Short mmCIF file of C-alpha atoms in Angstrom, two decimals:
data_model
loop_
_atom_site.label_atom_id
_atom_site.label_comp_id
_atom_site.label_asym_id
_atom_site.label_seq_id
_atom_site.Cartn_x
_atom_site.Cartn_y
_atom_site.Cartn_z
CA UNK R 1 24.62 72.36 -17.81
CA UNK R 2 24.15 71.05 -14.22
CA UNK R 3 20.44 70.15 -14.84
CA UNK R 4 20.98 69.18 -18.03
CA UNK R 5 23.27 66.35 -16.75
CA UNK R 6 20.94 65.39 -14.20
CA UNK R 7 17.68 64.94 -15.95
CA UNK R 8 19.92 62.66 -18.07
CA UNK R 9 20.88 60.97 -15.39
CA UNK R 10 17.63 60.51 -14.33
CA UNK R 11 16.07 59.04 -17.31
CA UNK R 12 19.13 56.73 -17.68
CA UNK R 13 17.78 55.36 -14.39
CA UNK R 14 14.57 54.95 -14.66
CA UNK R 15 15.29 52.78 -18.74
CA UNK R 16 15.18 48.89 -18.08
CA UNK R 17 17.91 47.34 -19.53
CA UNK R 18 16.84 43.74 -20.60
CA UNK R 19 20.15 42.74 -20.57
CA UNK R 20 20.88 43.46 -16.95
CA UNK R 21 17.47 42.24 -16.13
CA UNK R 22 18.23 38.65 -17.76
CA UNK R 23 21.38 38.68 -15.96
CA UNK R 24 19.98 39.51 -12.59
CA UNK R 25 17.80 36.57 -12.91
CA UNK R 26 20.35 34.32 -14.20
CA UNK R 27 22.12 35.31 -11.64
CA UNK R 28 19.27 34.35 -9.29
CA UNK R 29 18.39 31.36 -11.17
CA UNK R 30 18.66 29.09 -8.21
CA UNK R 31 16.22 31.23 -5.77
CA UNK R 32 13.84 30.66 -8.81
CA UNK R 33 14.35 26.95 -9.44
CA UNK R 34 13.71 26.47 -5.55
CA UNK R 35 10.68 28.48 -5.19
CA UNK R 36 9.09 26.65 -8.48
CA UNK R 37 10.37 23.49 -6.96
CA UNK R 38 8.65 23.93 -3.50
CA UNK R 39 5.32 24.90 -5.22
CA UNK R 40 5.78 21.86 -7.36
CA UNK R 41 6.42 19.74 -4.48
CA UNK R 42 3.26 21.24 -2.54
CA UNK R 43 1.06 20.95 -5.29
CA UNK R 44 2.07 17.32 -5.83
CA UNK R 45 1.64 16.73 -2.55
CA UNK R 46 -1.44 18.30 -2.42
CA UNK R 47 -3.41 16.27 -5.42
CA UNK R 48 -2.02 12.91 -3.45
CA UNK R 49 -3.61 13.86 -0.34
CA UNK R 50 -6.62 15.07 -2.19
CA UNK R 51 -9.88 12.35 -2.17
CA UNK R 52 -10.61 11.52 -5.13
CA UNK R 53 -14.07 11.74 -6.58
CA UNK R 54 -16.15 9.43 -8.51
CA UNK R 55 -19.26 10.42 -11.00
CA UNK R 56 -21.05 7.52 -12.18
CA UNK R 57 -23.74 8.24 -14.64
CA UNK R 58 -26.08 6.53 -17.01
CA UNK R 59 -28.64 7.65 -19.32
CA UNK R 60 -33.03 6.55 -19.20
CA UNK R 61 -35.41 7.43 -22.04
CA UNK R 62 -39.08 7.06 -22.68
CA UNK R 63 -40.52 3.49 -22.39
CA UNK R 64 -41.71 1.14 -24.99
CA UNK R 65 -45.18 0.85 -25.86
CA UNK R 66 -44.46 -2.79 -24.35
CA UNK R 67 -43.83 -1.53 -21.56
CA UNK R 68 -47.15 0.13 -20.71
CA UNK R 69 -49.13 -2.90 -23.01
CA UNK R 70 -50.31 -3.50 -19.91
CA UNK R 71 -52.27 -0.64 -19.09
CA UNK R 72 -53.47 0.04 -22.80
CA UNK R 73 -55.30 -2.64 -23.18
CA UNK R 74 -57.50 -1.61 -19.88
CA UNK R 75 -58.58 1.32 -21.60
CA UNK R 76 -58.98 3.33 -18.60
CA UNK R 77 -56.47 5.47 -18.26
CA UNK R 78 -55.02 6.68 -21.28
CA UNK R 79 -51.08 7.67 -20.98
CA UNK R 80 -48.44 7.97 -23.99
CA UNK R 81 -44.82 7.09 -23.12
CA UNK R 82 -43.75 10.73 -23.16
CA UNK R 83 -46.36 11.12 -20.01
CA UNK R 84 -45.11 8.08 -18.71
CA UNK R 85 -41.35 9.57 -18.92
CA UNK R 86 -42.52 13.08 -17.23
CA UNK R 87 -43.87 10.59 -14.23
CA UNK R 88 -40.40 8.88 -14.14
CA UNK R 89 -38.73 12.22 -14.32
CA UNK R 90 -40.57 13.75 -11.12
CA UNK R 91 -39.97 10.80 -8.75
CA UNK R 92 -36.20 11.34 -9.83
CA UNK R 93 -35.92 14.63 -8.48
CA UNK R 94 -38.52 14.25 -5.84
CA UNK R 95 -37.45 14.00 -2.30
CA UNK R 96 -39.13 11.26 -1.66
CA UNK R 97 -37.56 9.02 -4.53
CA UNK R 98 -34.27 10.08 -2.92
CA UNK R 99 -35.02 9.73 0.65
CA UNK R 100 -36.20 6.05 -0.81
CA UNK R 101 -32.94 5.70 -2.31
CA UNK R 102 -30.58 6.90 0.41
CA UNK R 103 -32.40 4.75 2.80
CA UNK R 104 -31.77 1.98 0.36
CA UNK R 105 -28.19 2.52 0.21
CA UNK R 106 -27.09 3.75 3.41
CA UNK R 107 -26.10 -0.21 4.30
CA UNK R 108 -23.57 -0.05 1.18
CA UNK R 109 -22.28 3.22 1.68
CA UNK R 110 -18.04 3.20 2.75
CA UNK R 111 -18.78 6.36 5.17
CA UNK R 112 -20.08 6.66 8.94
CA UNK R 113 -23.24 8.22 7.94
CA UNK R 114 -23.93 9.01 11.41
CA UNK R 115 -25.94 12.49 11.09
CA UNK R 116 -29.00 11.03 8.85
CA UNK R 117 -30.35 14.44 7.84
CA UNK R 118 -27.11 15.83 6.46
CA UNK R 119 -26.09 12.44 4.71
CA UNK R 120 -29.24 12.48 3.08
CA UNK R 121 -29.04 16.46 2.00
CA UNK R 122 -25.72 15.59 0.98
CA UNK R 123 -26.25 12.94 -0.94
CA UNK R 124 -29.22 14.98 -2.88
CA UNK R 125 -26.82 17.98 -3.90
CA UNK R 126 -24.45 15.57 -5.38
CA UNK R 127 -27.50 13.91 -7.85
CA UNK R 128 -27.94 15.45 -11.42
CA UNK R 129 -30.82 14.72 -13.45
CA UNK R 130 -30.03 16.17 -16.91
CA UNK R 131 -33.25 16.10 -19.42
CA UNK R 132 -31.75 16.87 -23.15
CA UNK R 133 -33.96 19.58 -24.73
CA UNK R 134 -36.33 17.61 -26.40
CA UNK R 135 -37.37 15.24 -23.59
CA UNK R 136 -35.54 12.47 -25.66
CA UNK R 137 -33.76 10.94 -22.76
CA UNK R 138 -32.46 12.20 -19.45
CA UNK R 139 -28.32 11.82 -18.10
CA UNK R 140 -28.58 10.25 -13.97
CA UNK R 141 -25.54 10.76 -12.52
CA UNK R 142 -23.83 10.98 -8.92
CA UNK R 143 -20.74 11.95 -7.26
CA UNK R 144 -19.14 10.39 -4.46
CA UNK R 145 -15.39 9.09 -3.30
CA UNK R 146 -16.28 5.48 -3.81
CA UNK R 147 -16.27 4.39 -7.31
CA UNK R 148 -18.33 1.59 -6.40
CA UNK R 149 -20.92 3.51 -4.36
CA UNK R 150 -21.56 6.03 -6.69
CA UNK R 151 -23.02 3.39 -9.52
CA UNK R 152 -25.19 1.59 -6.65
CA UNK R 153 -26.49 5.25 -6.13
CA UNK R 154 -27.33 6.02 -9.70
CA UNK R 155 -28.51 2.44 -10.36
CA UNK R 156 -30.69 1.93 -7.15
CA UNK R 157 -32.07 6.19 -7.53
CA UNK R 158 -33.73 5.21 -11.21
CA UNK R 159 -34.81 1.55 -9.77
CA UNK R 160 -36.50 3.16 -7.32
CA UNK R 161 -38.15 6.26 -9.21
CA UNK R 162 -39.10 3.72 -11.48
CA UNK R 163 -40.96 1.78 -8.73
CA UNK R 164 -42.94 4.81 -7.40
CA UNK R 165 -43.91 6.19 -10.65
CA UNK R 166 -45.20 2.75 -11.82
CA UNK R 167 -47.10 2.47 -8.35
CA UNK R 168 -48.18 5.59 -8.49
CA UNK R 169 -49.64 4.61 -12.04
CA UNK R 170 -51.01 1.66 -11.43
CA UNK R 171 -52.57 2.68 -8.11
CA UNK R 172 -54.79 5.56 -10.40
CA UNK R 173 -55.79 2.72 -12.96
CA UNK R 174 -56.96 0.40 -10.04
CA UNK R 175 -58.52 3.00 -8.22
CA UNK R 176 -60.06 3.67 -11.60
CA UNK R 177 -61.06 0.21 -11.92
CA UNK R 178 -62.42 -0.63 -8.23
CA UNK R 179 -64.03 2.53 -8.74
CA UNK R 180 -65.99 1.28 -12.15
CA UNK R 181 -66.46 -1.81 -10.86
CA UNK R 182 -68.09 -0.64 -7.34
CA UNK R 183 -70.47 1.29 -10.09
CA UNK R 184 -71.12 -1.86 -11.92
CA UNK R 185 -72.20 -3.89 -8.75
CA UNK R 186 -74.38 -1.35 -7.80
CA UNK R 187 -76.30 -1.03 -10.83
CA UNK R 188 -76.40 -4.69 -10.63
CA UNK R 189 -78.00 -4.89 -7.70
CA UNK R 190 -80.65 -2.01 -7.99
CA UNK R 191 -81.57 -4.28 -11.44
CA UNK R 192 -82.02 -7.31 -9.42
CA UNK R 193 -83.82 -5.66 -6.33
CA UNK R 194 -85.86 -3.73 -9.47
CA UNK R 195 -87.33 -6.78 -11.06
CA UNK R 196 -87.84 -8.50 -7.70
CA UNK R 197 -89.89 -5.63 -7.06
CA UNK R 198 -91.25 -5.94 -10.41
CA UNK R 199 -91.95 -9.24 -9.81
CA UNK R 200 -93.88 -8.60 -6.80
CA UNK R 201 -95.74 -5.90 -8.03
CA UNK R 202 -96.84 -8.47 -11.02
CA UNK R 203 -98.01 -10.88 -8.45
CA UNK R 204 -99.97 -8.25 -6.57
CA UNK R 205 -101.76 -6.80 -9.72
CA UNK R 206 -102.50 -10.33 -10.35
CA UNK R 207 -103.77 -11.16 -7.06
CA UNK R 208 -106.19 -8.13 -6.87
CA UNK R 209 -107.16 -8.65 -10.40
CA UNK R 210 -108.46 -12.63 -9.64
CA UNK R 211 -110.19 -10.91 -6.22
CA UNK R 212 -111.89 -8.55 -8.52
CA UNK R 213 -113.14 -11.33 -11.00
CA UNK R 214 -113.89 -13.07 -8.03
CA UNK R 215 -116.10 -10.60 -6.51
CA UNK R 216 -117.92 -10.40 -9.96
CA UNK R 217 -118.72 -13.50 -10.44
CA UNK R 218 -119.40 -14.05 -6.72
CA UNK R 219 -122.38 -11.14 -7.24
CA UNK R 220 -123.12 -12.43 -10.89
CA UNK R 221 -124.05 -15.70 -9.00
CA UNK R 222 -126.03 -14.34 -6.17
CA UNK R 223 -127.85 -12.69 -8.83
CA UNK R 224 -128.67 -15.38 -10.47
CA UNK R 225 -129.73 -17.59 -7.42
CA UNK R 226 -132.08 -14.57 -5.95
CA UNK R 227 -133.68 -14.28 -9.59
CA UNK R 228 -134.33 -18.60 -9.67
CA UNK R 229 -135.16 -18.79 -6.13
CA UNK R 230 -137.89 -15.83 -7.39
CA UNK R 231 -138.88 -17.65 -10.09
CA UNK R 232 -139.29 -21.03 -7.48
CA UNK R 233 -141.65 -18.64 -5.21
CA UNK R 234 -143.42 -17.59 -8.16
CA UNK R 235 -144.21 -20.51 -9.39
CA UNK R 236 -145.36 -22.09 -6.16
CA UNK R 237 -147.59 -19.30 -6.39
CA UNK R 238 -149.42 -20.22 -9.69
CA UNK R 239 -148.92 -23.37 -8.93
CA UNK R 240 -151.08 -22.82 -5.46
CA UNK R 241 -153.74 -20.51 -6.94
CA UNK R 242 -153.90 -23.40 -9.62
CA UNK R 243 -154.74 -26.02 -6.98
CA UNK R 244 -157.46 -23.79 -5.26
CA UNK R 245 -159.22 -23.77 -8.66
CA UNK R 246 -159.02 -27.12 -9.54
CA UNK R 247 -160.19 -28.30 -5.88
CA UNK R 248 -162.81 -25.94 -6.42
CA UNK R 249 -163.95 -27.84 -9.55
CA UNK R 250 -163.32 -31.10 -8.21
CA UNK R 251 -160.92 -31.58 -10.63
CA UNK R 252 -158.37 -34.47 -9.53
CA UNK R 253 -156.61 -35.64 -12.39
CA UNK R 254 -155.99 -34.27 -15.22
CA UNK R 255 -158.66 -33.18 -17.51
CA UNK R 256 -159.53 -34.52 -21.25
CA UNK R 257 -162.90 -32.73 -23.06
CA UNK R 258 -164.25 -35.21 -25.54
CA UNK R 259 -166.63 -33.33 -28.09
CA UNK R 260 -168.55 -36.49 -29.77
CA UNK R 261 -170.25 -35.04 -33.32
CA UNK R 262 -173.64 -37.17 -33.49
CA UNK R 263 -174.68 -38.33 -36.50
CA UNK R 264 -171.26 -37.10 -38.19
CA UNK R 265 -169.08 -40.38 -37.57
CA UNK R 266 -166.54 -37.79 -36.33
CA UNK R 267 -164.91 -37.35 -32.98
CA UNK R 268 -162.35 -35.24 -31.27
CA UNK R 269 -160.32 -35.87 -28.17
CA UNK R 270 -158.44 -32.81 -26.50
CA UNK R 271 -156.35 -33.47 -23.61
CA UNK R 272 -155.09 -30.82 -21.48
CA UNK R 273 -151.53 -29.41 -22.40
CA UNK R 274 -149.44 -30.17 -19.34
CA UNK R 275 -146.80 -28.52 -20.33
CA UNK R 276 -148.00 -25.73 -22.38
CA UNK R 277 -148.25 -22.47 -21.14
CA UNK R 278 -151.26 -21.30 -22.91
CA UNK R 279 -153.47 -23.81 -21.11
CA UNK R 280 -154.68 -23.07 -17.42
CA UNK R 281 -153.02 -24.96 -15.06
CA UNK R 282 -155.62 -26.16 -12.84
CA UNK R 283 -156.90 -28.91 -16.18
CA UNK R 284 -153.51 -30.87 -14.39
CA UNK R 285 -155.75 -31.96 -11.34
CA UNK R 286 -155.22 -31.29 -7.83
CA UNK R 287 -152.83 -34.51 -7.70
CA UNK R 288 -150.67 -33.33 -9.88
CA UNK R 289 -150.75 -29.76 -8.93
CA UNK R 290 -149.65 -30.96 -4.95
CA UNK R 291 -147.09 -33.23 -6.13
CA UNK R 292 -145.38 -30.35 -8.16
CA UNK R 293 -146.09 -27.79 -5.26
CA UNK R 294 -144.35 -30.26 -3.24
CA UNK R 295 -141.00 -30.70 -5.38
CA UNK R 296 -140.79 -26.91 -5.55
CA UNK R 297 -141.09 -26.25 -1.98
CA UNK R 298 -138.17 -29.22 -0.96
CA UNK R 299 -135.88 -28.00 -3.26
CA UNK R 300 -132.95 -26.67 -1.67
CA UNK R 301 -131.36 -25.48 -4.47
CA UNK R 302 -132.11 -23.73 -7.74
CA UNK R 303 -128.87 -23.94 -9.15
CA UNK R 304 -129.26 -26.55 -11.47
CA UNK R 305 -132.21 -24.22 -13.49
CA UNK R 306 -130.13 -21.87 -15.05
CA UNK R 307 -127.09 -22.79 -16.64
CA UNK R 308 -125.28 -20.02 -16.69
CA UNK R 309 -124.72 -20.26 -12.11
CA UNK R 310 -122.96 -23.47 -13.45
CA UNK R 311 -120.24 -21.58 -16.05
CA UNK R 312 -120.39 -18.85 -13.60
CA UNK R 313 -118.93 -21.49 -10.44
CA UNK R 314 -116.76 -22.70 -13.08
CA UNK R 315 -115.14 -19.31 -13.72
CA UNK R 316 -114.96 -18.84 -9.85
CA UNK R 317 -113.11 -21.72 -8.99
CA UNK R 318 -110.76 -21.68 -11.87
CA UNK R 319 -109.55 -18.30 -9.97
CA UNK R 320 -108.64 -19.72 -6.99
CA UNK R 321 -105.11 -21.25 -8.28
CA UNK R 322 -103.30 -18.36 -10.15
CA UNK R 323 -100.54 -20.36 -12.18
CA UNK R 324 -98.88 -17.71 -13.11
CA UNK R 325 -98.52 -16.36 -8.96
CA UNK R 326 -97.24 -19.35 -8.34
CA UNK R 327 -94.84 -19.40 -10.63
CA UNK R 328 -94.21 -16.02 -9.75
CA UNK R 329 -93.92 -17.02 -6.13
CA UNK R 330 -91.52 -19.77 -6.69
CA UNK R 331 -88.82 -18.17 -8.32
CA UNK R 332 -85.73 -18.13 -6.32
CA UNK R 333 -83.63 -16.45 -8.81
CA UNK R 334 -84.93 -13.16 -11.01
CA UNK R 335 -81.68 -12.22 -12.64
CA UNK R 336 -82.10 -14.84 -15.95
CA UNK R 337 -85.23 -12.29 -16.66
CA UNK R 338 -82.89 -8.83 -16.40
CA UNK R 339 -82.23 -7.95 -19.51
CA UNK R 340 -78.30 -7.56 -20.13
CA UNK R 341 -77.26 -8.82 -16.77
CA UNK R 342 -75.28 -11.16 -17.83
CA UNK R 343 -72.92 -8.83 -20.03
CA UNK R 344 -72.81 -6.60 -16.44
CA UNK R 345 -72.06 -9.60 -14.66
CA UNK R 346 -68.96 -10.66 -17.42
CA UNK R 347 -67.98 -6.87 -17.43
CA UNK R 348 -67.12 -6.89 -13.69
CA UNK R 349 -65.47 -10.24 -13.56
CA UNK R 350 -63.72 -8.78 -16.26
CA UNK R 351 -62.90 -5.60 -14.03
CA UNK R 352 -62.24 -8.16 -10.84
CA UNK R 353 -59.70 -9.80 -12.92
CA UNK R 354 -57.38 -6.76 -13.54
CA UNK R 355 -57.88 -5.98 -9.81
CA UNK R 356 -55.76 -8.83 -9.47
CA UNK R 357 -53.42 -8.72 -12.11
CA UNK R 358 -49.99 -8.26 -12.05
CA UNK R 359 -48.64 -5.28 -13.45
CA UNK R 360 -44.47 -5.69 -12.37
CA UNK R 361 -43.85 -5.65 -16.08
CA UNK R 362 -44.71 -2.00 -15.97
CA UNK R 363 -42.48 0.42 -16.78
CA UNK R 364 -41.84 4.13 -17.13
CA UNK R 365 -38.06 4.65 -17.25
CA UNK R 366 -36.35 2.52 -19.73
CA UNK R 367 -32.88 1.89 -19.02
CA UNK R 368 -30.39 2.27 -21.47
CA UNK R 369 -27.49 0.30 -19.18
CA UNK R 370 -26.86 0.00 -15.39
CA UNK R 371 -24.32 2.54 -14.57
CA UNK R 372 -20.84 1.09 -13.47
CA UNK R 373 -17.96 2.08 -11.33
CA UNK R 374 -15.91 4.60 -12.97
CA UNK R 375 -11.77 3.92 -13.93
CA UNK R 376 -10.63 7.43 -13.36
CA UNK R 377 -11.96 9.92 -10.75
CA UNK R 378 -13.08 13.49 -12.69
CA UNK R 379 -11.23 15.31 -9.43
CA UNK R 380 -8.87 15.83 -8.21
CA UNK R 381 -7.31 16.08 -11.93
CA UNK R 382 -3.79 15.85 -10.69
CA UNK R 383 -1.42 16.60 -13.80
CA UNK R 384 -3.55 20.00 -13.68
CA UNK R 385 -3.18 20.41 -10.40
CA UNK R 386 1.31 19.71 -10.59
CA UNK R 387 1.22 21.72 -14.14
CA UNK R 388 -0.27 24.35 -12.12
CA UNK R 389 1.81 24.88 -9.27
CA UNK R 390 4.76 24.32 -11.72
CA UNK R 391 3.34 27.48 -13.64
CA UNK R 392 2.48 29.32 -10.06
CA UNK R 393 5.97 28.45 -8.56
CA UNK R 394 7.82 30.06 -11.54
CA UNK R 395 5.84 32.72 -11.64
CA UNK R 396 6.27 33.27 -8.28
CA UNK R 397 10.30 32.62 -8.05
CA UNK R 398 10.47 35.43 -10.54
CA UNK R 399 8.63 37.62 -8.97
CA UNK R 400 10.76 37.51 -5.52
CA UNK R 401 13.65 37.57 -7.88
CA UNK R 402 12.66 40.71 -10.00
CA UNK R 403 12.27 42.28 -5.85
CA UNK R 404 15.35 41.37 -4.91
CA UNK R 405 17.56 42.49 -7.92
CA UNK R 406 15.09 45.88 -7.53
CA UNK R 407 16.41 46.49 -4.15
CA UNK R 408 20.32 45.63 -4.40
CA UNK R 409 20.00 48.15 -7.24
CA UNK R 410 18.22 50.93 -5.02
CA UNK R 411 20.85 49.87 -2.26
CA UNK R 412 23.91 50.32 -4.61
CA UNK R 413 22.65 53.87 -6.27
CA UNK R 414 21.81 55.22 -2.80
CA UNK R 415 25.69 54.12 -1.95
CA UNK R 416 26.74 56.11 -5.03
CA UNK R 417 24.85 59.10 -3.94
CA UNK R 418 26.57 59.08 -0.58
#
């Protein structure tokens, strides 16, 4: 019966009776109220002295075919606006761009940035470039104590990615452009040094052409004046073997053979053929025969018996003035004969022009607004922060309460005992 009565007792004291346990913390009610107070307090206290913090954020998106009208119509580098976006998106998040941007800023910014390096590290963990899934548009936002500072971050971050990645751009097309250009005025040039050479090869091939001619005719004439002056000796021959004879016969003038026909009535007169070749020559006379061998052997030139010296010299001289050299020689500008130049020539002035261009109204972030201070700071959040030590404090007040009512009921059944 003894054990029996103690097991009981036992399991008597080891039931909770809710009753007694609501009482013991009613009766303790005050403990608890303080404690949950106190953490109230604290954590009130604590989101007052808390800095608050400031995300300022905006949203960019692809830019307008406007926007890049101005590298379209170059045709030389092709880029869509989603490329043009990707290039926008890279200078966001590249150090660089932010380095840019912080430098940009720094003036502005309500802190000592003293340590340069860790401002600007600092300043890159709290930037967020969100992309949404289908590369539709991208969230830019930054976090910082000053309201204020936080949108000049955001605002000046995309001006400035925007600035590089246009540059960037526009730096390929004109390198693409001085680059086709540089071809251009090359290939200009080797046509104009081309036909100058081709010009002077012309006049050359024209030049030795006339000296050949020349040559020709030259020896075509000597020919001709060795054969006459021949035919001069030659005939001074006859003309002396003729004399001989007719000296011989005492022939002085020129011979006519009368044939009288007695008793016929008829007569005949034949005088000797001067000029005919079938009669001998000495019937001329002596007289006539010297004054011939005479003329022949004074003459000085036999030019004048043939023709054909005369078309010969004509031929000659007309070589000596090439028009066509001279025209050659005179021209002080060959491009007008280079066929096409002058669509070259527009084509790079046409290049030289975009050189120069302005391209500012470039663009490959588009801008949906500027982003502006933000009203409320996202933390601390301090009703979370007072609902939470409110909860804690509770808690905890009922916790030291549940101890304490534990041990004045260990302290009164160990009194019993005794």
């Amino acid at each position: 019966m003894t054990n029996d009565g103690s097991q009981a007792e036992l399991y008597r004291d080891d039931e909770i009776d809710l009753f007694e346990l609501v009482e013991g913390l009613w009766a303790r009610k005050w403990l608890i109220m303080g404690i949950t107070g106190a953490a109230t307090v604290a954590g009130l206290i604590t989101a007052l002295l808390l800095s608050p913090s400031y995300q300022a954020s905006t949203q960019v998106r692809p830019p307008d075919l406007s926007d890049l009208a101005q590298l379209s119509e170059l045709e030389i580098v092709e880029i869509t606006p989603t490329e043009a976006f990707a290039r926008g998106l890279n200078e966001l998040n590249s150090q660089h761009g932010r380095m840019r941007t912080f430098d940009a800023v720094r003036d502005s910014s309500p802190q000592d940035l003293g340590d340069e390096e860790w401002n600007w590290r600092t300043l890159s963990e709290h930037i967020n470039i969100t992309p949404d899934k289908g590369n539709n548009f991208a969230t830019v936002s930054y976090t910082n104590g000053d309201a204020e500072f936080s949108a000049a971050v955001v605002n000046q971050l995309i001006e400035t990615a925007n600035q590089l990645a246009t540059q960037t751009l526009v730096e390929e097309v004109k390198t693409s452009l001085q680059t086709k250009a540089s071809l251009l005025q090359q290939r200009i040039e080797q046509e104009i040094a081309l036909e100058a050479r081709s010009k002077q090869d012309r006049i050359t091939q024209l030049q030795e052409r006339d000296k050949l001619k020349a040559l020709i005719l030259k020896d075509q004439i000597a020919a001709l004046r060795t054969k006459e002056e021949q035919l001069r000796l030659d005939r001074i021959a006859q003309l002396t073997e003729a004399l001989s004879v007719a000296q011989s016969l005492g022939l002085e003038e020129p011979q006519f053979i009368a044939q009288l026909g007695a008793g016929t009535g008829n007569s005949l007169a034949i005088r000797a053929d001067i000029e005919g070749e079938g009669d001998p020559l000495y019937l001329r006379g002596a007289r006539m025969l010297k004054a011939e061998i005479a003329a022949l052997k004074q003459r000085s030139s036999n030019d004048f018996t043939n023709p054909d010296i005369r078309n010969l010299e004509s031929d000659l001289a007309m070589l000596e003035y090439n028009r066509e050299v001279e025209v050659l020689q005179a021209r002080a500008d060959d491009t007008a004969f280079i066929v096409g130049i002058r669509d070259m020539r527009t084509e790079l002035n046409q290049l030289k022009s975009y050189l120069k261009q302005d391209f500012s109204g470039v663009r490959v972030l588009k801008l949906d607004e500027p982003a502006v201070a933000p009203d409320r700071p996202i933390k601390p959040r301090k009703s979370l922060i007072v609902a939470a030590s409110l909860v804690a404090g509770g808690m905890l007040g009922v916790l030291v309460a549940l101890i304490m009512n534990a041990a004045a009921n260990r302290r009164r059944a160990l009194g019993g005992q005794g």
